[in-house]
Amino acid sequence: MSEKQYTYEEFLKIIAALRGENGCPWDRVQTHDSLKPCMMEEAAELLASIRIFDRTGNPENMIEELGDVLLQVVMHAQIASEEGLFTMEDVVNEVSHKMVRRHPHVFGTGNADTPDEVLVNWEEIKKEEKKGKDWIESPLREIPRELPALTRAAKVLKKIDKLYGKSSTYEEDTAAICELAAALQGCDFREENQKVEIILSDLLMRISDVARITKISQEQILTDKIDDLIENYEYLSDNGK
């Protein structure tokens, strides 16, 4: 007998049952705040599943992890529905409208022949959508502080350059990096910890600006470098070195 194939609607009912009066004790007590770490972990595991797929060509893990991310989305929507705020249908409706609005070259009369043109149009439409939204404090603060710091730094620097034209050039950044590295070398971290902290923060920001200018993902290249380091030490350990 083949295994039952659940539908999207049945999945919504499963989550509602887990949150219901006779549901799971753990699921029933969850809140938007308590589930934040879960979303971060599931997003990271989805990225890992893509890496696994690239290596193996097997999509099984990606299917599982996409399901886990979807679970988080539906859980938040279910909690909001119980609170009388919105439903999963509202979430689907909102994102559908957004995709239609931001792709006028597909669903309207706009034109965009290249990916770069699409991004320009996307940002212009997004800017119009944000007008009057009372939760946006400023263009710079709309970049979530919950992002990894290196990713957030590059995004903030990019927006500063776009809005104010005050970001540094590649040459200025690389010169400053050399100066900061020299200053760091001259510090005694045991006695000048606060000074070391300031230099390191400036150094990281300069490196973030280089990443912004060169359009290189700091998170990805650092992740790759960490993996290389692990592999090197594992090799040495396995070979008795």
PDB file of C-alpha atoms in Angstrom:
ATOM      1  CA  MET A   1       0.000   0.000   0.000  1.00  0.00           C
ATOM      2  CA  SER A   2       1.375   3.415  -0.966  1.00  0.00           C
ATOM      3  CA  GLU A   3       1.897   6.012   1.747  1.00  0.00           C
ATOM      4  CA  LYS A   4      -0.787   8.685   2.108  1.00  0.00           C
ATOM      5  CA  GLN A   5      -0.108  11.941   0.281  1.00  0.00           C
ATOM      6  CA  TYR A   6      -1.124  14.927   2.415  1.00  0.00           C
ATOM      7  CA  THR A   7      -2.413  18.131   0.852  1.00  0.00           C
ATOM      8  CA  TYR A   8      -1.550  21.718   1.821  1.00  0.00           C
ATOM      9  CA  GLU A   9      -5.009  22.116   3.379  1.00  0.00           C
ATOM     10  CA  GLU A  10      -4.547  18.949   5.441  1.00  0.00           C
ATOM     11  CA  PHE A  11      -1.195  20.258   6.658  1.00  0.00           C
ATOM     12  CA  LEU A  12      -2.866  23.434   7.925  1.00  0.00           C
ATOM     13  CA  LYS A  13      -5.378  21.294   9.826  1.00  0.00           C
ATOM     14  CA  ILE A  14      -2.553  19.220  11.358  1.00  0.00           C
ATOM     15  CA  ILE A  15      -0.883  22.352  12.740  1.00  0.00           C
ATOM     16  CA  ALA A  16      -4.223  23.642  14.037  1.00  0.00           C
ATOM     17  CA  ALA A  17      -4.779  20.291  15.787  1.00  0.00           C
ATOM     18  CA  LEU A  18      -1.319  20.436  17.387  1.00  0.00           C
ATOM     19  CA  ARG A  19      -2.238  23.855  18.789  1.00  0.00           C
ATOM     20  CA  GLY A  20      -5.745  22.755  19.771  1.00  0.00           C
ATOM     21  CA  GLU A  21      -7.199  21.884  23.175  1.00  0.00           C
ATOM     22  CA  ASN A  22      -6.190  18.243  22.880  1.00  0.00           C
ATOM     23  CA  GLY A  23      -3.002  18.939  20.954  1.00  0.00           C
ATOM     24  CA  CYS A  24       0.681  18.714  21.799  1.00  0.00           C
ATOM     25  CA  PRO A  25       1.699  20.284  25.151  1.00  0.00           C
ATOM     26  CA  TRP A  26       4.867  21.732  23.589  1.00  0.00           C
ATOM     27  CA  ASP A  27       3.204  23.189  20.493  1.00  0.00           C
ATOM     28  CA  ARG A  28       0.360  24.691  22.496  1.00  0.00           C
ATOM     29  CA  VAL A  29       2.626  26.910  24.628  1.00  0.00           C
ATOM     30  CA  GLN A  30       4.726  28.315  21.794  1.00  0.00           C
ATOM     31  CA  THR A  31       4.639  32.029  20.933  1.00  0.00           C
ATOM     32  CA  HIS A  32       6.059  34.205  18.161  1.00  0.00           C
ATOM     33  CA  ASP A  33       9.013  35.037  20.438  1.00  0.00           C
ATOM     34  CA  SER A  34       9.682  31.478  21.605  1.00  0.00           C
ATOM     35  CA  LEU A  35       9.782  30.230  18.008  1.00  0.00           C
ATOM     36  CA  LYS A  36      12.403  32.755  16.808  1.00  0.00           C
ATOM     37  CA  PRO A  37      15.379  30.439  17.506  1.00  0.00           C
ATOM     38  CA  CYS A  38      13.563  27.632  15.680  1.00  0.00           C
ATOM     39  CA  MET A  39      13.187  29.723  12.524  1.00  0.00           C
ATOM     40  CA  MET A  40      16.873  30.664  12.592  1.00  0.00           C
ATOM     41  CA  GLU A  41      17.923  27.037  13.027  1.00  0.00           C
ATOM     42  CA  GLU A  42      15.571  25.736  10.325  1.00  0.00           C
ATOM     43  CA  ALA A  43      16.754  28.388   7.846  1.00  0.00           C
ATOM     44  CA  ALA A  44      20.373  27.373   8.519  1.00  0.00           C
ATOM     45  CA  GLU A  45      19.500  23.694   8.085  1.00  0.00           C
ATOM     46  CA  LEU A  46      17.805  24.484   4.769  1.00  0.00           C
ATOM     47  CA  LEU A  47      21.011  26.165   3.576  1.00  0.00           C
ATOM     48  CA  ALA A  48      22.932  23.083   4.696  1.00  0.00           C
ATOM     49  CA  SER A  49      20.536  20.880   2.708  1.00  0.00           C
ATOM     50  CA  ILE A  50      21.299  22.899  -0.434  1.00  0.00           C
ATOM     51  CA  ARG A  51      25.003  22.323   0.158  1.00  0.00           C
ATOM     52  CA  ILE A  52      24.318  18.591   0.625  1.00  0.00           C
ATOM     53  CA  PHE A  53      22.304  18.540  -2.606  1.00  0.00           C
ATOM     54  CA  ASP A  54      25.141  20.263  -4.493  1.00  0.00           C
ATOM     55  CA  ARG A  55      27.515  17.562  -3.239  1.00  0.00           C
ATOM     56  CA  THR A  56      25.294  14.481  -3.619  1.00  0.00           C
ATOM     57  CA  GLY A  57      22.567  15.358  -6.112  1.00  0.00           C
ATOM     58  CA  ASN A  58      20.056  13.859  -3.654  1.00  0.00           C
ATOM     59  CA  PRO A  59      17.143  16.257  -2.872  1.00  0.00           C
ATOM     60  CA  GLU A  60      15.720  14.203   0.023  1.00  0.00           C
ATOM     61  CA  ASN A  61      17.195  16.363   2.784  1.00  0.00           C
ATOM     62  CA  MET A  62      16.164  19.572   1.019  1.00  0.00           C
ATOM     63  CA  ILE A  63      12.542  18.373   0.883  1.00  0.00           C
ATOM     64  CA  GLU A  64      12.641  17.726   4.626  1.00  0.00           C
ATOM     65  CA  GLU A  65      14.211  21.073   5.500  1.00  0.00           C
ATOM     66  CA  LEU A  66      11.872  23.058   3.242  1.00  0.00           C
ATOM     67  CA  GLY A  67       9.047  21.358   5.115  1.00  0.00           C
ATOM     68  CA  ASP A  68      10.538  22.439   8.432  1.00  0.00           C
ATOM     69  CA  VAL A  69      10.731  26.075   7.255  1.00  0.00           C
ATOM     70  CA  LEU A  70       7.130  25.845   6.044  1.00  0.00           C
ATOM     71  CA  LEU A  71       6.181  24.431   9.452  1.00  0.00           C
ATOM     72  CA  GLN A  72       7.580  27.555  11.119  1.00  0.00           C
ATOM     73  CA  VAL A  73       5.652  29.835   8.766  1.00  0.00           C
ATOM     74  CA  VAL A  74       2.385  27.995   9.352  1.00  0.00           C
ATOM     75  CA  MET A  75       2.945  27.867  13.121  1.00  0.00           C
ATOM     76  CA  HIS A  76       3.331  31.654  13.248  1.00  0.00           C
ATOM     77  CA  ALA A  77       0.230  32.092  11.079  1.00  0.00           C
ATOM     78  CA  GLN A  78      -1.753  29.689  13.277  1.00  0.00           C
ATOM     79  CA  ILE A  79      -0.744  31.553  16.456  1.00  0.00           C
ATOM     80  CA  ALA A  80      -1.697  34.857  14.799  1.00  0.00           C
ATOM     81  CA  SER A  81      -5.051  33.399  13.756  1.00  0.00           C
ATOM     82  CA  GLU A  82      -5.760  32.357  17.345  1.00  0.00           C
ATOM     83  CA  GLU A  83      -4.892  35.906  18.418  1.00  0.00           C
ATOM     84  CA  GLY A  84      -7.290  37.343  15.842  1.00  0.00           C
ATOM     85  CA  LEU A  85      -4.487  39.057  13.926  1.00  0.00           C
ATOM     86  CA  PHE A  86      -4.314  37.312  10.543  1.00  0.00           C
ATOM     87  CA  THR A  87      -4.482  33.879   8.888  1.00  0.00           C
ATOM     88  CA  MET A  88      -2.293  31.808   6.608  1.00  0.00           C
ATOM     89  CA  GLU A  89      -4.620  32.824   3.789  1.00  0.00           C
ATOM     90  CA  ASP A  90      -3.740  36.460   4.512  1.00  0.00           C
ATOM     91  CA  VAL A  91      -0.025  35.600   4.311  1.00  0.00           C
ATOM     92  CA  VAL A  92      -0.436  33.840   0.947  1.00  0.00           C
ATOM     93  CA  ASN A  93      -2.622  36.674  -0.383  1.00  0.00           C
ATOM     94  CA  GLU A  94      -0.138  39.366   0.684  1.00  0.00           C
ATOM     95  CA  VAL A  95       2.915  37.701  -0.833  1.00  0.00           C
ATOM     96  CA  SER A  96       0.985  36.987  -4.058  1.00  0.00           C
ATOM     97  CA  HIS A  97       0.039  40.656  -4.403  1.00  0.00           C
ATOM     98  CA  LYS A  98       3.646  41.612  -3.697  1.00  0.00           C
ATOM     99  CA  MET A  99       5.000  39.339  -6.423  1.00  0.00           C
ATOM    100  CA  VAL A 100       2.534  40.726  -8.961  1.00  0.00           C
ATOM    101  CA  ARG A 101       3.305  44.352  -7.972  1.00  0.00           C
ATOM    102  CA  ARG A 102       7.058  43.885  -8.074  1.00  0.00           C
ATOM    103  CA  HIS A 103       7.092  42.089 -11.435  1.00  0.00           C
ATOM    104  CA  PRO A 104       5.293  44.512 -13.763  1.00  0.00           C
ATOM    105  CA  HIS A 105       7.443  43.199 -16.608  1.00  0.00           C
ATOM    106  CA  VAL A 106       5.682  39.840 -16.162  1.00  0.00           C
ATOM    107  CA  PHE A 107       2.191  40.759 -14.928  1.00  0.00           C
ATOM    108  CA  GLY A 108       1.825  44.320 -16.247  1.00  0.00           C
ATOM    109  CA  THR A 109       3.185  46.711 -18.844  1.00  0.00           C
ATOM    110  CA  GLY A 110       6.656  47.328 -17.401  1.00  0.00           C
ATOM    111  CA  ASN A 111       9.928  46.414 -19.073  1.00  0.00           C
ATOM    112  CA  ALA A 112      13.012  44.670 -17.698  1.00  0.00           C
ATOM    113  CA  ASP A 113      15.358  42.817 -20.024  1.00  0.00           C
ATOM    114  CA  THR A 114      18.169  41.992 -17.576  1.00  0.00           C
ATOM    115  CA  PRO A 115      18.437  40.804 -13.951  1.00  0.00           C
ATOM    116  CA  ASP A 116      19.997  44.167 -13.016  1.00  0.00           C
ATOM    117  CA  GLU A 117      16.996  46.044 -14.437  1.00  0.00           C
ATOM    118  CA  VAL A 118      14.682  43.770 -12.473  1.00  0.00           C
ATOM    119  CA  LEU A 119      16.536  44.628  -9.240  1.00  0.00           C
ATOM    120  CA  VAL A 120      16.358  48.372  -9.945  1.00  0.00           C
ATOM    121  CA  ASN A 121      12.602  48.169 -10.554  1.00  0.00           C
ATOM    122  CA  TRP A 122      12.173  45.973  -7.469  1.00  0.00           C
ATOM    123  CA  GLU A 123      13.886  48.532  -5.220  1.00  0.00           C
ATOM    124  CA  GLU A 124      11.868  51.442  -6.648  1.00  0.00           C
ATOM    125  CA  ILE A 125       8.561  49.616  -6.165  1.00  0.00           C
ATOM    126  CA  LYS A 126       9.630  48.520  -2.685  1.00  0.00           C
ATOM    127  CA  LYS A 127      10.451  52.129  -1.752  1.00  0.00           C
ATOM    128  CA  GLU A 128       6.952  53.223  -2.781  1.00  0.00           C
ATOM    129  CA  GLU A 129       5.394  50.392  -0.785  1.00  0.00           C
ATOM    130  CA  LYS A 130       7.267  51.399   2.372  1.00  0.00           C
ATOM    131  CA  LYS A 131       5.936  54.981   2.381  1.00  0.00           C
ATOM    132  CA  GLY A 132       3.710  55.637   5.366  1.00  0.00           C
ATOM    133  CA  LYS A 133       4.558  52.369   7.154  1.00  0.00           C
ATOM    134  CA  ASP A 134       4.735  53.369  10.812  1.00  0.00           C
ATOM    135  CA  TRP A 135       7.055  50.489  11.820  1.00  0.00           C
ATOM    136  CA  ILE A 136       9.927  51.745   9.649  1.00  0.00           C
ATOM    137  CA  GLU A 137      12.073  54.106  11.719  1.00  0.00           C
ATOM    138  CA  SER A 138      14.500  55.053   8.925  1.00  0.00           C
ATOM    139  CA  PRO A 139      15.838  53.591   5.668  1.00  0.00           C
ATOM    140  CA  LEU A 140      18.921  52.310   7.503  1.00  0.00           C
ATOM    141  CA  ARG A 141      17.005  50.812  10.426  1.00  0.00           C
ATOM    142  CA  GLU A 142      14.760  48.787   8.134  1.00  0.00           C
ATOM    143  CA  ILE A 143      17.716  46.436   7.660  1.00  0.00           C
ATOM    144  CA  PRO A 144      17.000  43.853  10.414  1.00  0.00           C
ATOM    145  CA  ARG A 145      19.441  43.861  13.322  1.00  0.00           C
ATOM    146  CA  GLU A 146      18.652  40.138  13.612  1.00  0.00           C
ATOM    147  CA  LEU A 147      20.778  39.489  10.507  1.00  0.00           C
ATOM    148  CA  PRO A 148      24.284  38.109  11.046  1.00  0.00           C
ATOM    149  CA  ALA A 149      26.482  41.132  11.802  1.00  0.00           C
ATOM    150  CA  LEU A 150      28.718  40.725   8.741  1.00  0.00           C
ATOM    151  CA  THR A 151      25.722  40.520   6.413  1.00  0.00           C
ATOM    152  CA  ARG A 152      24.042  43.486   8.108  1.00  0.00           C
ATOM    153  CA  ALA A 153      27.214  45.581   7.914  1.00  0.00           C
ATOM    154  CA  ALA A 154      27.502  45.132   4.147  1.00  0.00           C
ATOM    155  CA  LYS A 155      23.806  45.955   3.645  1.00  0.00           C
ATOM    156  CA  VAL A 156      23.976  49.074   5.825  1.00  0.00           C
ATOM    157  CA  LEU A 157      27.113  50.278   4.021  1.00  0.00           C
ATOM    158  CA  LYS A 158      25.476  49.670   0.652  1.00  0.00           C
ATOM    159  CA  LYS A 159      22.413  51.690   1.672  1.00  0.00           C
ATOM    160  CA  ILE A 160      24.577  54.507   3.099  1.00  0.00           C
ATOM    161  CA  ASP A 161      26.407  54.694  -0.234  1.00  0.00           C
ATOM    162  CA  LYS A 162      23.091  54.782  -2.108  1.00  0.00           C
ATOM    163  CA  LEU A 163      21.396  57.355   0.144  1.00  0.00           C
ATOM    164  CA  TYR A 164      24.289  59.580   1.159  1.00  0.00           C
ATOM    165  CA  GLY A 165      27.210  58.678  -1.090  1.00  0.00           C
ATOM    166  CA  LYS A 166      29.507  58.503   1.948  1.00  0.00           C
ATOM    167  CA  SER A 167      30.962  55.001   1.782  1.00  0.00           C
ATOM    168  CA  SER A 168      34.686  54.606   1.160  1.00  0.00           C
ATOM    169  CA  THR A 169      36.399  53.480  -2.027  1.00  0.00           C
ATOM    170  CA  TYR A 170      38.150  50.140  -2.386  1.00  0.00           C
ATOM    171  CA  GLU A 171      41.532  51.869  -2.242  1.00  0.00           C
ATOM    172  CA  GLU A 172      40.624  53.788   0.931  1.00  0.00           C
ATOM    173  CA  ASP A 173      39.350  50.620   2.610  1.00  0.00           C
ATOM    174  CA  THR A 174      42.416  48.527   1.797  1.00  0.00           C
ATOM    175  CA  ALA A 175      44.757  51.307   2.996  1.00  0.00           C
ATOM    176  CA  ALA A 176      42.779  51.624   6.235  1.00  0.00           C
ATOM    177  CA  ILE A 177      42.863  47.842   6.723  1.00  0.00           C
ATOM    178  CA  CYS A 178      46.657  47.868   6.551  1.00  0.00           C
ATOM    179  CA  GLU A 179      46.825  50.740   9.071  1.00  0.00           C
ATOM    180  CA  LEU A 180      44.391  49.057  11.458  1.00  0.00           C
ATOM    181  CA  ALA A 181      46.257  45.747  11.226  1.00  0.00           C
ATOM    182  CA  ALA A 182      49.511  47.538  12.078  1.00  0.00           C
ATOM    183  CA  ALA A 183      47.860  49.315  15.020  1.00  0.00           C
ATOM    184  CA  LEU A 184      46.455  46.004  16.232  1.00  0.00           C
ATOM    185  CA  GLN A 185      49.881  44.397  16.077  1.00  0.00           C
ATOM    186  CA  GLY A 186      51.228  47.110  18.355  1.00  0.00           C
ATOM    187  CA  CYS A 187      48.612  46.506  21.076  1.00  0.00           C
ATOM    188  CA  ASP A 188      49.018  44.446  24.215  1.00  0.00           C
ATOM    189  CA  PHE A 189      45.566  42.830  24.432  1.00  0.00           C
ATOM    190  CA  ARG A 190      46.153  41.969  28.113  1.00  0.00           C
ATOM    191  CA  GLU A 191      46.357  45.649  29.029  1.00  0.00           C
ATOM    192  CA  GLU A 192      44.577  47.394  26.137  1.00  0.00           C
ATOM    193  CA  ASN A 193      41.517  45.218  25.642  1.00  0.00           C
ATOM    194  CA  GLN A 194      39.170  48.138  24.990  1.00  0.00           C
ATOM    195  CA  LYS A 195      41.549  49.585  22.384  1.00  0.00           C
ATOM    196  CA  VAL A 196      41.810  46.179  20.703  1.00  0.00           C
ATOM    197  CA  GLU A 197      38.008  45.971  20.602  1.00  0.00           C
ATOM    198  CA  ILE A 198      37.744  49.367  18.886  1.00  0.00           C
ATOM    199  CA  ILE A 199      40.425  48.500  16.318  1.00  0.00           C
ATOM    200  CA  LEU A 200      38.845  45.115  15.600  1.00  0.00           C
ATOM    201  CA  SER A 201      35.393  46.667  15.105  1.00  0.00           C
ATOM    202  CA  ASP A 202      36.843  49.252  12.693  1.00  0.00           C
ATOM    203  CA  LEU A 203      38.780  46.523  10.882  1.00  0.00           C
ATOM    204  CA  LEU A 204      35.660  44.353  10.498  1.00  0.00           C
ATOM    205  CA  MET A 205      33.663  47.293   9.166  1.00  0.00           C
ATOM    206  CA  ARG A 206      36.367  48.109   6.607  1.00  0.00           C
ATOM    207  CA  ILE A 207      36.439  44.456   5.507  1.00  0.00           C
ATOM    208  CA  SER A 208      32.648  44.569   5.225  1.00  0.00           C
ATOM    209  CA  ASP A 209      32.942  47.583   2.944  1.00  0.00           C
ATOM    210  CA  VAL A 210      35.389  45.726   0.697  1.00  0.00           C
ATOM    211  CA  ALA A 211      32.880  42.857   0.559  1.00  0.00           C
ATOM    212  CA  ARG A 212      30.144  45.353  -0.363  1.00  0.00           C
ATOM    213  CA  ILE A 213      32.204  46.904  -3.152  1.00  0.00           C
ATOM    214  CA  THR A 214      33.303  43.556  -4.588  1.00  0.00           C
ATOM    215  CA  LYS A 215      29.848  41.949  -4.077  1.00  0.00           C
ATOM    216  CA  ILE A 216      31.364  39.032  -2.171  1.00  0.00           C
ATOM    217  CA  SER A 217      29.359  37.286   0.563  1.00  0.00           C
ATOM    218  CA  GLN A 218      31.406  37.514   3.758  1.00  0.00           C
ATOM    219  CA  GLU A 219      29.306  34.870   5.463  1.00  0.00           C
ATOM    220  CA  GLN A 220      29.839  32.399   2.632  1.00  0.00           C
ATOM    221  CA  ILE A 221      33.585  32.855   2.198  1.00  0.00           C
ATOM    222  CA  LEU A 222      34.147  32.713   5.966  1.00  0.00           C
ATOM    223  CA  THR A 223      32.041  29.555   6.146  1.00  0.00           C
ATOM    224  CA  ASP A 224      34.094  28.020   3.340  1.00  0.00           C
ATOM    225  CA  LYS A 225      37.335  29.021   5.073  1.00  0.00           C
ATOM    226  CA  ILE A 226      36.175  27.437   8.342  1.00  0.00           C
ATOM    227  CA  ASP A 227      35.365  24.225   6.455  1.00  0.00           C
ATOM    228  CA  ASP A 228      38.830  24.255   4.878  1.00  0.00           C
ATOM    229  CA  LEU A 229      40.377  24.704   8.322  1.00  0.00           C
ATOM    230  CA  ILE A 230      38.381  21.776   9.733  1.00  0.00           C
ATOM    231  CA  GLU A 231      39.355  19.551   6.819  1.00  0.00           C
ATOM    232  CA  ASN A 232      43.041  20.443   7.205  1.00  0.00           C
ATOM    233  CA  TYR A 233      43.090  19.634  10.912  1.00  0.00           C
ATOM    234  CA  GLU A 234      41.107  16.438  10.404  1.00  0.00           C
ATOM    235  CA  TYR A 235      43.606  15.396   7.727  1.00  0.00           C
ATOM    236  CA  LEU A 236      46.516  16.099  10.051  1.00  0.00           C
ATOM    237  CA  SER A 237      44.822  14.201  12.869  1.00  0.00           C
ATOM    238  CA  ASP A 238      44.034  11.195  10.652  1.00  0.00           C
ATOM    239  CA  ASN A 239      47.626  11.087   9.457  1.00  0.00           C
ATOM    240  CA  GLY A 240      49.133  11.374  12.914  1.00  0.00           C
ATOM    241  CA  LYS A 241      50.539  14.860  12.449  1.00  0.00           C
TER     242      LYS A 241
END
